[in-house]
Amino acid sequence: MSHINLLPWREQQRKEQQKEFTVLAVLVGLACLVGIFLTHISINAQIGYQERRNTYLENEIRILDRQIREIRDLEATRQALLDRMTIIQELQASRPLAVRLFDEIVNTLPDGTYLTRLTQRGMNLELAGRAESNARVSAFMRNLEASPWFGEPTLQVIETREADGVRLSDFRLTVPQTAPAEDNGEAAQ
């Protein structure tokens, strides 16, 4: 005899399909949750790793900044020392020139003329003094111009006055300073 199933098989099939769907939906939901959780853990681990790298780099940058400041300070100190050395060398080289300059002034100064003030501003000399006459001031200026150590003098002021029955000429002049080429070589040695 044949078996005839009189039970509502379609309903039972629907229940089984619904049960399978629910189990499958729960499994997919759990898989999604596990995936989200693992992704969250992975991203947090990467963030932590990147933060550690950033902290390391920031520390290294601070160290390098400090070293750069130290190098700049050393460079500034070095430049200051080089500037001082240059000034000292210039002073050493010009020491004999000052002696020669005064010697040359004495050689160009005619009798009856004396200086009351000598001021050096860069490569210019400002001379002030007294002479017995205007002619002696003119002779002094000619002597300065003829000297290889001086350029052309410029008379600023000349005033004639009488003191204790003696006639004197007060003068003030400027003269550029030059140095003969062979004397520069000797001074540098």
mmCIF file of N, CA and C in Angstrom, residues 18-79:
data_model
loop_
_atom_site.group_PDB
_atom_site.id
_atom_site.type_symbol
_atom_site.label_atom_id
_atom_site.label_comp_id
_atom_site.label_asym_id
_atom_site.label_seq_id
_atom_site.Cartn_x
_atom_site.Cartn_y
_atom_site.Cartn_z
ATOM 1 N N GLN A 18 11.664 28.822 7.817
ATOM 2 C CA GLN A 18 11.735 29.995 8.688
ATOM 3 C C GLN A 18 12.768 29.762 9.788
ATOM 4 N N LYS A 19 12.829 28.557 10.313
ATOM 5 C CA LYS A 19 13.798 28.226 11.342
ATOM 6 C C LYS A 19 15.211 28.332 10.775
ATOM 7 N N GLU A 20 15.415 27.790 9.565
ATOM 8 C CA GLU A 20 16.728 27.878 8.912
ATOM 9 C C GLU A 20 17.103 29.341 8.664
ATOM 10 N N PHE A 21 16.120 30.121 8.215
ATOM 11 C CA PHE A 21 16.376 31.543 7.953
ATOM 12 C C PHE A 21 16.771 32.260 9.238
ATOM 13 N N THR A 22 16.065 31.969 10.339
ATOM 14 C CA THR A 22 16.371 32.611 11.619
ATOM 15 C C THR A 22 17.765 32.226 12.080
ATOM 16 N N VAL A 23 18.091 30.938 11.992
ATOM 17 C CA VAL A 23 19.431 30.478 12.394
ATOM 18 C C VAL A 23 20.484 31.147 11.516
ATOM 19 N N LEU A 24 20.223 31.177 10.216
ATOM 20 C CA LEU A 24 21.160 31.798 9.279
ATOM 21 C C LEU A 24 21.301 33.289 9.564
ATOM 22 N N ALA A 25 20.195 33.981 9.846
ATOM 23 C CA ALA A 25 20.237 35.416 10.154
ATOM 24 C C ALA A 25 21.022 35.662 11.434
ATOM 25 N N VAL A 26 20.795 34.809 12.441
ATOM 26 C CA VAL A 26 21.540 34.948 13.697
ATOM 27 C C VAL A 26 23.022 34.714 13.451
ATOM 28 N N LEU A 27 23.352 33.679 12.653
ATOM 29 C CA LEU A 27 24.762 33.399 12.346
ATOM 30 C C LEU A 27 25.406 34.562 11.571
ATOM 31 N N VAL A 28 24.680 35.101 10.606
ATOM 32 C CA VAL A 28 25.206 36.240 9.840
ATOM 33 C C VAL A 28 25.371 37.442 10.763
ATOM 34 N N GLY A 29 24.402 37.678 11.635
ATOM 35 C CA GLY A 29 24.495 38.783 12.595
ATOM 36 C C GLY A 29 25.687 38.614 13.510
ATOM 37 N N LEU A 30 25.873 37.363 14.008
ATOM 38 C CA LEU A 30 27.027 37.093 14.866
ATOM 39 C C LEU A 30 28.334 37.284 14.096
ATOM 40 N N ALA A 31 28.341 36.804 12.854
ATOM 41 C CA ALA A 31 29.544 36.967 12.028
ATOM 42 C C ALA A 31 29.835 38.456 11.814
ATOM 43 N N CYS A 32 28.802 39.247 11.573
ATOM 44 C CA CYS A 32 28.986 40.702 11.403
ATOM 45 C C CYS A 32 29.520 41.317 12.683
ATOM 46 N N LEU A 33 28.924 40.924 13.821
ATOM 47 C CA LEU A 33 29.401 41.458 15.093
ATOM 48 C C LEU A 33 30.859 41.078 15.344
ATOM 49 N N VAL A 34 31.195 39.817 15.076
ATOM 50 C CA VAL A 34 32.588 39.377 15.237
ATOM 51 C C VAL A 34 33.489 40.170 14.289
ATOM 52 N N GLY A 35 33.051 40.358 13.048
ATOM 53 C CA GLY A 35 33.833 41.138 12.074
ATOM 54 C C GLY A 35 34.018 42.575 12.532
ATOM 55 N N ILE A 36 32.923 43.175 13.019
ATOM 56 C CA ILE A 36 33.016 44.557 13.509
ATOM 57 C C ILE A 36 33.952 44.624 14.711
ATOM 58 N N PHE A 37 33.844 43.665 15.617
ATOM 59 C CA PHE A 37 34.698 43.640 16.800
ATOM 60 C C PHE A 37 36.162 43.487 16.411
ATOM 61 N N LEU A 38 36.435 42.543 15.499
ATOM 62 C CA LEU A 38 37.821 42.341 15.053
ATOM 63 C C LEU A 38 38.356 43.581 14.318
ATOM 64 N N THR A 39 37.508 44.206 13.515
ATOM 65 C CA THR A 39 37.919 45.431 12.818
ATOM 66 C C THR A 39 38.217 46.533 13.832
ATOM 67 N N HIS A 40 37.358 46.642 14.842
ATOM 68 C CA HIS A 40 37.562 47.642 15.889
ATOM 69 C C HIS A 40 38.889 47.396 16.611
ATOM 70 N N ILE A 41 39.154 46.163 16.971
ATOM 71 C CA ILE A 41 40.411 45.823 17.651
ATOM 72 C C ILE A 41 41.602 46.140 16.744
ATOM 73 N N SER A 42 41.493 45.772 15.478
ATOM 74 C CA SER A 42 42.578 46.023 14.526
ATOM 75 C C SER A 42 42.834 47.522 14.359
ATOM 76 N N ILE A 43 41.767 48.294 14.203
ATOM 77 C CA ILE A 43 41.925 49.749 14.032
ATOM 78 C C ILE A 43 42.519 50.367 15.294
ATOM 79 N N ASN A 44 42.040 49.937 16.472
ATOM 80 C CA ASN A 44 42.607 50.460 17.719
ATOM 81 C C ASN A 44 44.082 50.103 17.849
ATOM 82 N N ALA A 45 44.451 48.896 17.436
ATOM 83 C CA ALA A 45 45.859 48.496 17.478
ATOM 84 C C ALA A 45 46.686 49.371 16.538
ATOM 85 N N GLN A 46 46.171 49.644 15.342
ATOM 86 C CA GLN A 46 46.886 50.497 14.390
ATOM 87 C C GLN A 46 46.994 51.930 14.913
ATOM 88 N N ILE A 47 45.920 52.416 15.544
ATOM 89 C CA ILE A 47 45.957 53.765 16.121
ATOM 90 C C ILE A 47 47.008 53.828 17.231
ATOM 91 N N GLY A 48 47.022 52.823 18.094
ATOM 92 C CA GLY A 48 48.020 52.779 19.167
ATOM 93 C C GLY A 48 49.436 52.736 18.612
ATOM 94 N N TYR A 49 49.641 51.920 17.576
ATOM 95 C CA TYR A 49 50.960 51.828 16.942
ATOM 96 C C TYR A 49 51.355 53.181 16.346
ATOM 97 N N GLN A 50 50.403 53.834 15.659
ATOM 98 C CA GLN A 50 50.702 55.133 15.040
ATOM 99 C C GLN A 50 50.975 56.191 16.107
ATOM 100 N N GLU A 51 50.239 56.142 17.224
ATOM 101 C CA GLU A 51 50.483 57.101 18.303
ATOM 102 C C GLU A 51 51.866 56.896 18.905
ATOM 103 N N ARG A 52 52.292 55.628 19.060
ATOM 104 C CA ARG A 52 53.640 55.361 19.559
ATOM 105 C C ARG A 52 54.690 55.883 18.589
ATOM 106 N N ARG A 53 54.451 55.695 17.289
ATOM 107 C CA ARG A 53 55.381 56.219 16.276
ATOM 108 C C ARG A 53 55.421 57.746 16.317
ATOM 109 N N ASN A 54 54.234 58.366 16.439
ATOM 110 C CA ASN A 54 54.176 59.829 16.512
ATOM 111 C C ASN A 54 54.930 60.352 17.736
ATOM 112 N N THR A 55 54.734 59.691 18.883
ATOM 113 C CA THR A 55 55.431 60.093 20.102
ATOM 114 C C THR A 55 56.938 59.965 19.921
ATOM 115 N N TYR A 56 57.371 58.871 19.329
ATOM 116 C CA TYR A 56 58.799 58.668 19.070
ATOM 117 C C TYR A 56 59.336 59.768 18.156
ATOM 118 N N LEU A 57 58.598 60.057 17.082
ATOM 119 C CA LEU A 57 59.044 61.094 16.143
ATOM 120 C C LEU A 57 59.064 62.474 16.805
ATOM 121 N N GLU A 58 58.076 62.777 17.628
ATOM 122 C CA GLU A 58 58.055 64.068 18.327
ATOM 123 C C GLU A 58 59.249 64.193 19.265
ATOM 124 N N ASN A 59 59.586 63.096 19.966
ATOM 125 C CA ASN A 59 60.760 63.116 20.842
ATOM 126 C C ASN A 59 62.036 63.337 20.033
ATOM 127 N N GLU A 60 62.142 62.659 18.909
ATOM 128 C CA GLU A 60 63.326 62.826 18.054
ATOM 129 C C GLU A 60 63.392 64.247 17.495
ATOM 130 N N ILE A 61 62.248 64.810 17.133
ATOM 131 C CA ILE A 61 62.213 66.193 16.621
ATOM 132 C C ILE A 61 62.669 67.159 17.709
ATOM 133 N N ARG A 62 62.221 66.943 18.954
ATOM 134 C CA ARG A 62 62.657 67.801 20.059
ATOM 135 C C ARG A 62 64.168 67.709 20.251
ATOM 136 N N ILE A 63 64.698 66.494 20.175
ATOM 137 C CA ILE A 63 66.147 66.305 20.315
ATOM 138 C C ILE A 63 66.880 67.030 19.192
ATOM 139 N N LEU A 64 66.391 66.881 17.961
ATOM 140 C CA LEU A 64 67.035 67.543 16.822
ATOM 141 C C LEU A 64 66.917 69.061 16.917
ATOM 142 N N ASP A 65 65.767 69.558 17.379
ATOM 143 C CA ASP A 65 65.613 71.009 17.555
ATOM 144 C C ASP A 65 66.625 71.542 18.568
ATOM 145 N N ARG A 66 66.805 70.801 19.658
ATOM 146 C CA ARG A 66 67.779 71.210 20.672
ATOM 147 C C ARG A 66 69.187 71.206 20.078
ATOM 148 N N GLN A 67 69.507 70.182 19.293
ATOM 149 C CA GLN A 67 70.822 70.115 18.660
ATOM 150 C C GLN A 67 71.003 71.251 17.653
ATOM 151 N N ILE A 68 69.944 71.585 16.922
ATOM 152 C CA ILE A 68 70.023 72.697 15.959
ATOM 153 C C ILE A 68 70.277 74.007 16.701
ATOM 154 N N ARG A 69 69.589 74.209 17.835
ATOM 155 C CA ARG A 69 69.828 75.426 18.629
ATOM 156 C C ARG A 69 71.273 75.471 19.114
ATOM 157 N N GLU A 70 71.786 74.334 19.574
ATOM 158 C CA GLU A 70 73.171 74.285 20.034
ATOM 159 C C GLU A 70 74.130 74.596 18.888
ATOM 160 N N ILE A 71 73.838 74.060 17.703
ATOM 161 C CA ILE A 71 74.692 74.327 16.543
ATOM 162 C C ILE A 71 74.642 75.806 16.187
ATOM 163 N N ARG A 72 73.458 76.401 16.213
ATOM 164 C CA ARG A 72 73.346 77.838 15.910
ATOM 165 C C ARG A 72 74.111 78.666 16.939
ATOM 166 N N ASP A 73 73.998 78.280 18.219
ATOM 167 C CA ASP A 73 74.746 78.997 19.256
ATOM 168 C C ASP A 73 76.248 78.864 19.023
ATOM 169 N N LEU A 74 76.677 77.656 18.668
ATOM 170 C CA LEU A 74 78.102 77.444 18.384
ATOM 171 C C LEU A 74 78.547 78.250 17.174
ATOM 172 N N GLU A 75 77.699 78.302 16.144
ATOM 173 C CA GLU A 75 78.035 79.093 14.949
ATOM 174 C C GLU A 75 78.141 80.573 15.302
ATOM 175 N N ALA A 76 77.211 81.060 16.139
ATOM 176 C CA ALA A 76 77.263 82.468 16.542
ATOM 177 C C ALA A 76 78.530 82.742 17.354
ATOM 178 N N THR A 77 78.872 81.823 18.256
ATOM 179 C CA THR A 77 80.094 81.973 19.042
ATOM 180 C C THR A 77 81.316 81.936 18.139
ATOM 181 N N ARG A 78 81.299 81.021 17.184
ATOM 182 C CA ARG A 78 82.415 80.903 16.239
ATOM 183 C C ARG A 78 82.563 82.187 15.432
ATOM 184 N N GLN A 79 81.428 82.725 14.950
ATOM 185 C CA GLN A 79 81.490 83.955 14.156
ATOM 186 C C GLN A 79 81.997 85.118 15.002
#
